[in-house]
Backbone as JSON, one array per atom type, in Angstrom:
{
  "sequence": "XXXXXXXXXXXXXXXXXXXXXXXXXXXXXXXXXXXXXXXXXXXXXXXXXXXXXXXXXXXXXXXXXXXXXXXXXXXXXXXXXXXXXXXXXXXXXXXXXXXXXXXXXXXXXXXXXXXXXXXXXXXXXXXXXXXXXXXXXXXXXXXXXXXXXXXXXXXXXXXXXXXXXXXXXXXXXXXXXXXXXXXXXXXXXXXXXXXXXXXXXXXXXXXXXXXXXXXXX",
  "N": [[6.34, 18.62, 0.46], [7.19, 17.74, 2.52], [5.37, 16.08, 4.65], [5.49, 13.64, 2.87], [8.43, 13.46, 2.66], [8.85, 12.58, 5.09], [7.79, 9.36, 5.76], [9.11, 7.9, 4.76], [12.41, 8.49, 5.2], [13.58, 10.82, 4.28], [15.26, 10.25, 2.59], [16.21, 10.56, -0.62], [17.33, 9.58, -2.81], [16.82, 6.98, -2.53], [15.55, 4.38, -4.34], [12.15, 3.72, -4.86], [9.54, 1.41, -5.18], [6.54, 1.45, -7.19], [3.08, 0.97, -6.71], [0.84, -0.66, -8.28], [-2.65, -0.84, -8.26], [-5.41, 1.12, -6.39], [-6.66, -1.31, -4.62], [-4.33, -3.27, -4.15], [-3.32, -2.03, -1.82], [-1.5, -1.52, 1.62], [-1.63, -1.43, 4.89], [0.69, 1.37, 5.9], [1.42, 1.66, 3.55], [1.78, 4.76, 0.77], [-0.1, 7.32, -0.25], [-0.67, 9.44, -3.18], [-2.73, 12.38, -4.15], [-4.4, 13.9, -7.15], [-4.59, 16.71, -8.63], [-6.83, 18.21, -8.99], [-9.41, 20.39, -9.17], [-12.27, 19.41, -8.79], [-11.73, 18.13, -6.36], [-12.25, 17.94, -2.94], [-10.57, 20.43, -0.55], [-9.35, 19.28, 0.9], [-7.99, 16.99, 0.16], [-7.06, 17.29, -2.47], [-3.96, 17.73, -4.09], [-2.52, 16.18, -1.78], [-0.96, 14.12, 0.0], [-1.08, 11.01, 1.44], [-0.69, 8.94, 3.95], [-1.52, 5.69, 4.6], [-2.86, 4.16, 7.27], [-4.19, 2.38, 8.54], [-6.32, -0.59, 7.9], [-9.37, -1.57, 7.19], [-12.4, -3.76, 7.16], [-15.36, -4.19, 5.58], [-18.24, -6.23, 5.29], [-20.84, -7.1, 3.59], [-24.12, -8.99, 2.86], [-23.63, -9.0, 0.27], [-21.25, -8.5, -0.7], [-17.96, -7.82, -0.47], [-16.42, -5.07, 1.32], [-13.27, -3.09, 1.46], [-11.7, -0.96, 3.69], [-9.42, 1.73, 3.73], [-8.01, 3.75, 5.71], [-6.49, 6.95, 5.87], [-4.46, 8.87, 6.95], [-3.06, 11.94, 6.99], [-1.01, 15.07, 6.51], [-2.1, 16.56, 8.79], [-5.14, 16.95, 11.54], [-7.57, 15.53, 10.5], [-8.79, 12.25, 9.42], [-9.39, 10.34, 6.29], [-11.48, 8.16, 5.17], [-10.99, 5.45, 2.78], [-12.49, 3.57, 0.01], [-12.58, 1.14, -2.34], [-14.78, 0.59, -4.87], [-16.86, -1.68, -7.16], [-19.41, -1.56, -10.21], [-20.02, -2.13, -12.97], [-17.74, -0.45, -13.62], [-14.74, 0.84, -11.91], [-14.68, 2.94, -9.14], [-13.56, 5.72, -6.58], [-14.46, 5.99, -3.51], [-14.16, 8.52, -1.6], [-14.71, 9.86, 2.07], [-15.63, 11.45, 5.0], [-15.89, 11.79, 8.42], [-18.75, 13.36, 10.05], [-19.41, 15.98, 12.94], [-21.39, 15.68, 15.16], [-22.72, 17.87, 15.89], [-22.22, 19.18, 13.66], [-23.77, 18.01, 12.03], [-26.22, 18.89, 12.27], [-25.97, 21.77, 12.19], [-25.73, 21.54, 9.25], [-28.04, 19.75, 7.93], [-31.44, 19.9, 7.94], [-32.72, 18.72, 11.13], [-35.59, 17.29, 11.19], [-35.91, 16.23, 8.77], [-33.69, 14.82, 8.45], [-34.38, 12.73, 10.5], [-36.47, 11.47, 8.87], [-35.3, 9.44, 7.2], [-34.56, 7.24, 8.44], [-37.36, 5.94, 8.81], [-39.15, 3.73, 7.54], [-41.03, 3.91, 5.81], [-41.31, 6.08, 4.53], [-40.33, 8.52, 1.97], [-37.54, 10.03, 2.0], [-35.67, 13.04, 1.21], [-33.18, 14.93, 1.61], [-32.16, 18.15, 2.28], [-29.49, 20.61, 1.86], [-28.89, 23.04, 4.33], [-26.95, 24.76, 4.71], [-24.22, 26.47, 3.45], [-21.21, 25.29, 4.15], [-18.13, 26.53, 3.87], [-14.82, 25.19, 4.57], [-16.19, 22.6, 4.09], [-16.33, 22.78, 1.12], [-17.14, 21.34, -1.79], [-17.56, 18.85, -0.84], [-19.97, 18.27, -0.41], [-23.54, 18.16, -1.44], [-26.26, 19.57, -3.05], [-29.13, 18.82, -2.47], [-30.26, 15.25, -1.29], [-30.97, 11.88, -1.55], [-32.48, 8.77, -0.37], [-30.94, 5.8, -0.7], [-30.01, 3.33, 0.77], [-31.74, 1.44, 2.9], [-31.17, 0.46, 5.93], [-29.33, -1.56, 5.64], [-27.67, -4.36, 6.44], [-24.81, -4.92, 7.89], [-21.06, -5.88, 8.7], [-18.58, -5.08, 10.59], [-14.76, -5.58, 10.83], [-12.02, -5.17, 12.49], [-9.67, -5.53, 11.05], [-7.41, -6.77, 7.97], [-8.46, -9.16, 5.86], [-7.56, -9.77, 3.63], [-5.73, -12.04, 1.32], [-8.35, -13.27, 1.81], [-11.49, -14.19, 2.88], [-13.71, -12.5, 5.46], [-15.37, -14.73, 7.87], [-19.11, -15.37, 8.68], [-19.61, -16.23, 11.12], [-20.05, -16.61, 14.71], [-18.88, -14.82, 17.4], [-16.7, -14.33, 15.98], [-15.52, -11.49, 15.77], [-16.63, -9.37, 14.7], [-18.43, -6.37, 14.36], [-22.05, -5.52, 14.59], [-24.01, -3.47, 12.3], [-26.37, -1.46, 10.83], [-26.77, -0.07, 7.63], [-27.51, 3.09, 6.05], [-27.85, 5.05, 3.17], [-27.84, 7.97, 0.97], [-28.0, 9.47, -1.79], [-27.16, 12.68, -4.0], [-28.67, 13.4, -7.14], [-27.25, 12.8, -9.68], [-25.25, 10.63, -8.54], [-22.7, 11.22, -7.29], [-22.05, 12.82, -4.87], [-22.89, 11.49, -1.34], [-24.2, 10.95, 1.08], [-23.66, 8.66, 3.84], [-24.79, 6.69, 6.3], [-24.07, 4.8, 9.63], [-25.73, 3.08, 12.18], [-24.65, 1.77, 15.06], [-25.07, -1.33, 17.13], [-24.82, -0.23, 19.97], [-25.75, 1.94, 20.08], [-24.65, 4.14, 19.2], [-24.15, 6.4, 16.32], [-22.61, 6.84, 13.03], [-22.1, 9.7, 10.75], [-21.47, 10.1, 7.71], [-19.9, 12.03, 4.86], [-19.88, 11.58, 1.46], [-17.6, 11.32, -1.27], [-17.71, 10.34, -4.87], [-15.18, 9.04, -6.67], [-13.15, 9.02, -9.71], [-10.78, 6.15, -10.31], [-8.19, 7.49, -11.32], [-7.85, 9.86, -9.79], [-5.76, 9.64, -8.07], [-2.82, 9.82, -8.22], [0.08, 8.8, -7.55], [1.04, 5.84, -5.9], [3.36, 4.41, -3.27], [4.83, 1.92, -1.67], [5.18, 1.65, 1.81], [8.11, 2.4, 4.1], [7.89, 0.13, 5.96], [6.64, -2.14, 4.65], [6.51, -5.73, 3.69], [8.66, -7.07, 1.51]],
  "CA": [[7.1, 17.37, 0.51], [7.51, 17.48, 4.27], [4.86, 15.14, 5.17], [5.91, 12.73, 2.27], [9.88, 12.91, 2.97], [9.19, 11.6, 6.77], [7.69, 8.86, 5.38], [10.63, 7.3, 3.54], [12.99, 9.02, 6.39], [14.29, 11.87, 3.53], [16.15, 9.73, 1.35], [15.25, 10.71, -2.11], [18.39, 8.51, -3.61], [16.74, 5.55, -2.82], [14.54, 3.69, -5.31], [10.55, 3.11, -4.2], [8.65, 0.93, -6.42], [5.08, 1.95, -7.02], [2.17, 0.5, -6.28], [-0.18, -0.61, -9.45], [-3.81, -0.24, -8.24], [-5.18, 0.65, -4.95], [-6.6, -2.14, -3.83], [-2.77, -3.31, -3.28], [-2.44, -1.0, -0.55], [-1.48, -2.04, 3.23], [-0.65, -0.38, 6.37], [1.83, 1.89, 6.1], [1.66, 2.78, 2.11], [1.25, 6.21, 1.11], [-1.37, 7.55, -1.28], [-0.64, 10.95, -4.08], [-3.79, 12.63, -4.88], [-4.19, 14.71, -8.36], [-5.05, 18.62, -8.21], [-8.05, 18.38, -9.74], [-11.03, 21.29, -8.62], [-13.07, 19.11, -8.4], [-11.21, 17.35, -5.25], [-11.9, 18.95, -1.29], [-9.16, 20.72, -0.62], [-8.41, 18.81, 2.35], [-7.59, 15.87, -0.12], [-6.6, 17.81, -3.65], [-2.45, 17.17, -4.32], [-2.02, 15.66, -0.73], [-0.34, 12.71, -0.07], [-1.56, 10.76, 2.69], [-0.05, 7.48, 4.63], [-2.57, 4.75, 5.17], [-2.95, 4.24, 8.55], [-5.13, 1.3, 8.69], [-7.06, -1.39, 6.43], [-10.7, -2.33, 7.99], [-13.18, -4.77, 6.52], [-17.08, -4.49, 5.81], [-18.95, -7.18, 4.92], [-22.39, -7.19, 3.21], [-24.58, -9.7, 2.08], [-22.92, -9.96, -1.26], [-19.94, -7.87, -0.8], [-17.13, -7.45, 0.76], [-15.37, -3.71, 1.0], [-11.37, -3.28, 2.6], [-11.57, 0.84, 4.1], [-8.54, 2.45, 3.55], [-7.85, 5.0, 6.78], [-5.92, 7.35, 5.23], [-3.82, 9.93, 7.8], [-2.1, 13.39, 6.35], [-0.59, 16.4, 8.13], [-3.53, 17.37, 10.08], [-5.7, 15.92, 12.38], [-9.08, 15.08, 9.58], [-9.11, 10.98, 8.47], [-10.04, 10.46, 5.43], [-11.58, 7.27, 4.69], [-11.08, 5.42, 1.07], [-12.51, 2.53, -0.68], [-12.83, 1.44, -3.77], [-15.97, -0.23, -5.39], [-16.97, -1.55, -8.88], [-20.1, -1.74, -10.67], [-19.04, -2.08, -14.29], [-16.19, 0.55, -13.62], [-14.52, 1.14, -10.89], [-14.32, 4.4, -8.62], [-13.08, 5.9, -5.74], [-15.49, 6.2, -2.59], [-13.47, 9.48, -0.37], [-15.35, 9.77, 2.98], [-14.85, 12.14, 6.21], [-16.88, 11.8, 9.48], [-19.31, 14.48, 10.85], [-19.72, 15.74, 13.9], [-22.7, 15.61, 16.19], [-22.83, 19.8, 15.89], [-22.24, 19.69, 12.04], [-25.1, 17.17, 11.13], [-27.41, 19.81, 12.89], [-25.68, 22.92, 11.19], [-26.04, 21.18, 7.31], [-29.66, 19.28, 7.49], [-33.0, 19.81, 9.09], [-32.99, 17.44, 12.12], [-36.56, 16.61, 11.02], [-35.42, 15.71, 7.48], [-32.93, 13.7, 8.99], [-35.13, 11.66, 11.11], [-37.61, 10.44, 8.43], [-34.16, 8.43, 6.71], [-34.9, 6.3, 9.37], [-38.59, 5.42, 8.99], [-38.8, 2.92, 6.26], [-42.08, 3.49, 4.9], [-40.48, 7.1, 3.52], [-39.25, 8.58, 0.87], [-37.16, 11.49, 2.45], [-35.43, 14.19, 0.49], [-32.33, 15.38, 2.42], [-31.49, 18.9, 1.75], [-28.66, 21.1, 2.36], [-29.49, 23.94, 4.99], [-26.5, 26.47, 4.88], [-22.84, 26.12, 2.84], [-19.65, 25.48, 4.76], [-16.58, 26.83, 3.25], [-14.49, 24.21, 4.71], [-16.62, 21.61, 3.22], [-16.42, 22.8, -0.22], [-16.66, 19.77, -2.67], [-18.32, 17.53, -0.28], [-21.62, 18.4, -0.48], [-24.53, 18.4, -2.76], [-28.07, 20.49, -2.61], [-29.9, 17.48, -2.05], [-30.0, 13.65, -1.66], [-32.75, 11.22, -2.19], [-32.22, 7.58, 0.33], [-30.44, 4.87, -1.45], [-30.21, 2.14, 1.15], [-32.32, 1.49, 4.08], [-30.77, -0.56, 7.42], [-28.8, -3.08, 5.49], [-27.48, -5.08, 7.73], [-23.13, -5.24, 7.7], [-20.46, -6.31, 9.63], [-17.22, -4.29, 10.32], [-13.91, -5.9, 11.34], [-11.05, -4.1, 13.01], [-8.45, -6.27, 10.46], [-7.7, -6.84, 6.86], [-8.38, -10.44, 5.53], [-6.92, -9.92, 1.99], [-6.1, -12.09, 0.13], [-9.32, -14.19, 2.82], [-12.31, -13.07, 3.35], [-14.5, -12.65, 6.64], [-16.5, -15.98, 8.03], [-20.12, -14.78, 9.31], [-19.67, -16.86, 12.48], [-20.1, -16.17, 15.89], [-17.39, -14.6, 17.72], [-15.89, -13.51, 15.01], [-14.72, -10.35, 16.12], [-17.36, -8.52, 13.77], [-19.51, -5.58, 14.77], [-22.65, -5.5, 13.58], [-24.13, -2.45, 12.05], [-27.38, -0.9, 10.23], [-26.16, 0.96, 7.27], [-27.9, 3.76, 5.54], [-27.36, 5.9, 2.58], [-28.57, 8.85, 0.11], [-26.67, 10.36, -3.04], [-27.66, 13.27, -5.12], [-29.37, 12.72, -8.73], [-26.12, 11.89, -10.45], [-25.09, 10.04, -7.35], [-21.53, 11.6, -7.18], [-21.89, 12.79, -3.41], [-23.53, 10.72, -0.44], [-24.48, 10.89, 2.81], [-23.85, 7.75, 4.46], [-24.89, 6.68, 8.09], [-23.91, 3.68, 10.16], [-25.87, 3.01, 13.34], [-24.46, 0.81, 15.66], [-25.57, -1.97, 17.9], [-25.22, 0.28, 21.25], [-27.01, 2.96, 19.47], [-23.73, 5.04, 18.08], [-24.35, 5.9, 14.88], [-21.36, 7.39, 12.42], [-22.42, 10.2, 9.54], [-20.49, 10.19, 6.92], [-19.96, 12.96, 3.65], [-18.61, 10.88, 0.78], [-17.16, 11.58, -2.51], [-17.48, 9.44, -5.49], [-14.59, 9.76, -7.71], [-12.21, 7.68, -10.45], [-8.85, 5.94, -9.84], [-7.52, 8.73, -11.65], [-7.67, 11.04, -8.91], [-4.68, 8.81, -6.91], [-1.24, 10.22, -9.24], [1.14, 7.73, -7.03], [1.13, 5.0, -4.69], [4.31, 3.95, -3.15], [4.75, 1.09, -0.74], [5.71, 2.26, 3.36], [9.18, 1.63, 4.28], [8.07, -0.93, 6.61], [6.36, -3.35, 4.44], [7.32, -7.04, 3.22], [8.84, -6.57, -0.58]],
  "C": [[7.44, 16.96, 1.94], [7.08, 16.32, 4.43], [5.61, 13.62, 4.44], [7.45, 12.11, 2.59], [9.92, 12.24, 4.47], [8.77, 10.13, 6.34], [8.43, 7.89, 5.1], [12.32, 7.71, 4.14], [14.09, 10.01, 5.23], [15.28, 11.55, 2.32], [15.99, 9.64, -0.09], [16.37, 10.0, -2.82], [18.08, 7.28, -3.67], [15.37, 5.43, -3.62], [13.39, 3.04, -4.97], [9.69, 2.93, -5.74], [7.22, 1.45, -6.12], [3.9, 0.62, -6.9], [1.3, 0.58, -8.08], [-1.48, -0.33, -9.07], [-4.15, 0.04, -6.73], [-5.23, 0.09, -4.06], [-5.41, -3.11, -3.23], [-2.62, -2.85, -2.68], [-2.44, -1.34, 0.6], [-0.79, -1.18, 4.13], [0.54, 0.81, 6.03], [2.72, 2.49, 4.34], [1.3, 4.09, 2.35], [0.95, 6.64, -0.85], [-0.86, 9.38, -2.06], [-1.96, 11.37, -4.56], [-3.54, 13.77, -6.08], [-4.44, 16.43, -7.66], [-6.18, 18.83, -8.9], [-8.77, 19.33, -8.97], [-11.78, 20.84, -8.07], [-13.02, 18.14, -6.9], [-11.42, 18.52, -4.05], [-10.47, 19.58, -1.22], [-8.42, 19.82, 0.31], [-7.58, 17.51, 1.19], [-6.84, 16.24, -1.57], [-5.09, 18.19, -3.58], [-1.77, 16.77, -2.74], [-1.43, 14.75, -0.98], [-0.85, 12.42, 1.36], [-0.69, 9.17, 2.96], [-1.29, 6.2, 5.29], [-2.29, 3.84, 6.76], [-3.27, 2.87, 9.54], [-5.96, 0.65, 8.05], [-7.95, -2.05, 7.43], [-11.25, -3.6, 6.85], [-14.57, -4.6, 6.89], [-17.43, -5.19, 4.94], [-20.13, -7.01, 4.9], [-22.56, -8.48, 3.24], [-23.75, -10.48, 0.96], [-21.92, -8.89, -1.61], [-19.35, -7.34, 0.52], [-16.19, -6.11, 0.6], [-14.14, -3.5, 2.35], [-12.05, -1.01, 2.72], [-10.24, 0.69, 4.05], [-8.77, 3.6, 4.53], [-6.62, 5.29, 6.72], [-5.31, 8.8, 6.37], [-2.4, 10.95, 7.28], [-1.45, 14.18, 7.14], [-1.21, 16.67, 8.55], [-4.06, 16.56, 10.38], [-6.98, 15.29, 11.95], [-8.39, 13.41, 9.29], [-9.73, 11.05, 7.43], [-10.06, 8.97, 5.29], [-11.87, 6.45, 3.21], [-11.54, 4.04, 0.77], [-12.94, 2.48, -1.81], [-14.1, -0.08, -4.04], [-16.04, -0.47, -6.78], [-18.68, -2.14, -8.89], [-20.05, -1.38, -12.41], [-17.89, -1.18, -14.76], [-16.05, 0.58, -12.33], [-14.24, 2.44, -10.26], [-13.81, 4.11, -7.02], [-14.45, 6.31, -4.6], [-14.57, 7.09, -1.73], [-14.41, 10.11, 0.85], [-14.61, 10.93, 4.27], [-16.45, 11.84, 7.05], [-17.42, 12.87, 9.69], [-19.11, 14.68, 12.39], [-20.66, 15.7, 14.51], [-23.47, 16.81, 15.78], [-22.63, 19.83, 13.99], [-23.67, 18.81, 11.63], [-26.37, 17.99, 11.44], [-27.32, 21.09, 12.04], [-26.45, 22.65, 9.54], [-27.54, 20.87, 7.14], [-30.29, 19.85, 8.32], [-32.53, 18.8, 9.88], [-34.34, 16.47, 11.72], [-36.55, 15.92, 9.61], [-34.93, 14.88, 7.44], [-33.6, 12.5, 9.56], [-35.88, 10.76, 10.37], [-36.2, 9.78, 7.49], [-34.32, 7.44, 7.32], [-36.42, 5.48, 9.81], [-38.43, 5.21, 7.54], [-39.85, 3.26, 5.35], [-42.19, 5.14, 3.65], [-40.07, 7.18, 3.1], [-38.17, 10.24, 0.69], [-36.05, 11.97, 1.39], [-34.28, 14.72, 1.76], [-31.6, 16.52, 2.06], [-30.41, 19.38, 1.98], [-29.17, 22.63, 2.89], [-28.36, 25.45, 4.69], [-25.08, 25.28, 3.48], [-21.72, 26.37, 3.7], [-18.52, 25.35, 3.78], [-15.63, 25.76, 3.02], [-14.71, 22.34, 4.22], [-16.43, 21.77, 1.46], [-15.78, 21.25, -0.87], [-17.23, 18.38, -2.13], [-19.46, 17.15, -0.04], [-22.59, 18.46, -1.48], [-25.6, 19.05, -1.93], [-29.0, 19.58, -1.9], [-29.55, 16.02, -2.28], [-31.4, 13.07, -1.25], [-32.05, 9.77, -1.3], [-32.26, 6.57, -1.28], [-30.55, 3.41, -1.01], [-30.92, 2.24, 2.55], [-31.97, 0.21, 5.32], [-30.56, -2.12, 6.46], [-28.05, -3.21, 6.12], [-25.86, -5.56, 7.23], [-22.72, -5.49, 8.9], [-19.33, -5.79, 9.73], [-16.19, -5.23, 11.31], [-12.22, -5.13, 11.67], [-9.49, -5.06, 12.62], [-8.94, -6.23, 8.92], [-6.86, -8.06, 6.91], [-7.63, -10.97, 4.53], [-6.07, -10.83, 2.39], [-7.9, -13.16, 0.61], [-10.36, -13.24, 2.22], [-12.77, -13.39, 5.11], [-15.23, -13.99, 6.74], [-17.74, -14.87, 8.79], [-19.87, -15.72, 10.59], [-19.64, -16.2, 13.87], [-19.05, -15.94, 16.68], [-16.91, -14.62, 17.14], [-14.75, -12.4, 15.12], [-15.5, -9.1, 15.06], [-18.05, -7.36, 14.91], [-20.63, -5.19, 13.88], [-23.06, -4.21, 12.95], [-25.56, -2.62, 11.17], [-26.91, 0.12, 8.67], [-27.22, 1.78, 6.48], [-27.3, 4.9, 4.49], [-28.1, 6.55, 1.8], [-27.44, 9.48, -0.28], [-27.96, 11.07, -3.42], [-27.92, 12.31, -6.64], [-28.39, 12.2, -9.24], [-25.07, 11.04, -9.49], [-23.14, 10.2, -7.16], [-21.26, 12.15, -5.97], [-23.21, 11.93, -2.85], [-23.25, 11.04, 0.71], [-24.63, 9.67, 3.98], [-23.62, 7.46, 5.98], [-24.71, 5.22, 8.72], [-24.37, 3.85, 11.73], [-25.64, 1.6, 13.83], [-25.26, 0.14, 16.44], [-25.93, -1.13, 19.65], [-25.72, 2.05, 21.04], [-26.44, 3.95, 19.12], [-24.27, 5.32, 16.95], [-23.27, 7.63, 14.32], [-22.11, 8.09, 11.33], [-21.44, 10.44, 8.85], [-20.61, 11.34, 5.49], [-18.98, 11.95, 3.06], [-18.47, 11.29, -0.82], [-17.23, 10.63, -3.5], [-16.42, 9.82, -7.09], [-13.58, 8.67, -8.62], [-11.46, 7.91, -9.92], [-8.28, 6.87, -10.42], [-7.33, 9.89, -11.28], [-6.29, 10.65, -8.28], [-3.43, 8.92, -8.36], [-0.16, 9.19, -8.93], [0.48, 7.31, -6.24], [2.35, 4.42, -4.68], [4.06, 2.81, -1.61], [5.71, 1.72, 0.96], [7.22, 1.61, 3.5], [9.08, 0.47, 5.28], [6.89, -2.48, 6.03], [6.71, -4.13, 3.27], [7.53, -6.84, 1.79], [8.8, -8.59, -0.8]]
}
C-alpha cells in the first residue's frame, strides 16, 4: 500500500470515486492490477500511477498509450484496443543488449525485408521476463506507416497536417499462433527504432481505477 497511499497523500477517510473503464484514464490516475499467474510479475497486484497519455495514429485508427509508472524504475506501457471485444495491450521496452540475448540477430533482420516470411524464435528464457514471452512469433504487420504525438487529444482527435507536432514512424509487429504475446518494433525517422514485448490481455486484469488527486472532478 505504500506506493498507492502517496498517491492520495495517506488519507484513507477520504472518499475516491472510481473510474468506470480505462479508456477514462488521464494523467495522474492510478491503475489496480488483478493477481492473476498469468500476469508478469512486474505488473501482477501492482498498482501503478499513469504518468502520461500519448497518441498514435494509423490510417484507420487512432490508439491513446497509457505510460503507466510503479515503485521501480520499468514503464509499463498500456492501451486498449477492440476488435469485436476489447483487450488490454501491456507493453515494456527492450534493451539494445536484451534483443540480442532473446532472438537470433539474423532472424531479426529478415522482419525487415518485406518479401519474407520470418519466424522469430525465442533463443534462451529470462527469469525476469517470465510471462512476456512466447517460443515463437510469425510477422503480423510490415512498415505501416503511424504518427505518434507527445499529447492526448481525447475527446479530439489528431489532424494529419503538417507541423503538427507528429513523429512519424514505421511500425512492425509479430504475435505467437494464438496471438496473445507480440513483439512489436517502431523504427523511427532518424533511424531509432523502439522493441517492444507486449501482452495481450482482458479488462479484467485492471481490479480498480481511481482518479489522481490532482484531476478536474
Amino acid at each position: 500500500m505504500g506506493f498507492f497511499s502517496k498517491l492520495f497523500g495517506g488519507d484513507s477517510s477520504t472518499q475516491v470515486s472510481k473510474i468506470s473503464h480505462p479508456n477514462q484514464l488521464k494523467q495522474g490516475d492510478v491503475v489496480n492490477f488483478c493477481d492473476s499467474f498469468a500476469l508478469p510479475e512486474l505488473i501482477r497486484k501492482q498498482s501503478y500511477q499513469v504518468a502520461k497519455v500519448n497518441t498514435y495514429q494509423f490510417e484507420h485508427q487512432v490508439i491513446n498509450e497509457f505510460v503507466l509508472q510503479g515503485g521501480h524504475h520499468q514503464q509499463v506501457f498500456m492501451s486498449i484496443e477492440s476488435d469485436d471485444e476489447e483487450w488490454l495491450n501491456l507493453s515494456i521496452k527492450l534493451k539494445r543488449s536484451q534483443v540480442g540475448q532473446l532472438f537470433d540477430l539474423e532472424q531479426f533482420a529478415e522482419i525487415f525485408e518485406e518479401e519474407s516470411q520470418p519466424e522469430l524464435a525465442l533463443q534462451v528464457e529470462e527469469p525476469e521476463l517470465n510471462n512476456w514471452l512466447a517460443p515463437v512469433y510469425f510477422r503480423q504487420n510490415y512498415a505501416q506507416r503511424g504518427y505518434f504525438y507527445d499529447q492526448d487529444f481525447r475527446p479530439n482527435k489528431p489532424s494529419l497536417e503538417e507541423d503538427d507536432g507528429s513523429e512519424p514512424f514505421d511500425y512492425f509487429s509479430l504475435s505467437n499462433a494464438d496471438e496473445s504475446h507480440s513483439v512489436e518494433i517502431e523504427v523511427w525517422q532518424d533511424g531509432d527504432t523502439d522493441v517492444l514485448l507486449s501482452i495481450h490481455r482482458p479488462l479484467t486484469d485492471i481490479v480498480d481505477m481511481y482518479p489522481g488527486a490532482s484531476r478536474d472532478q
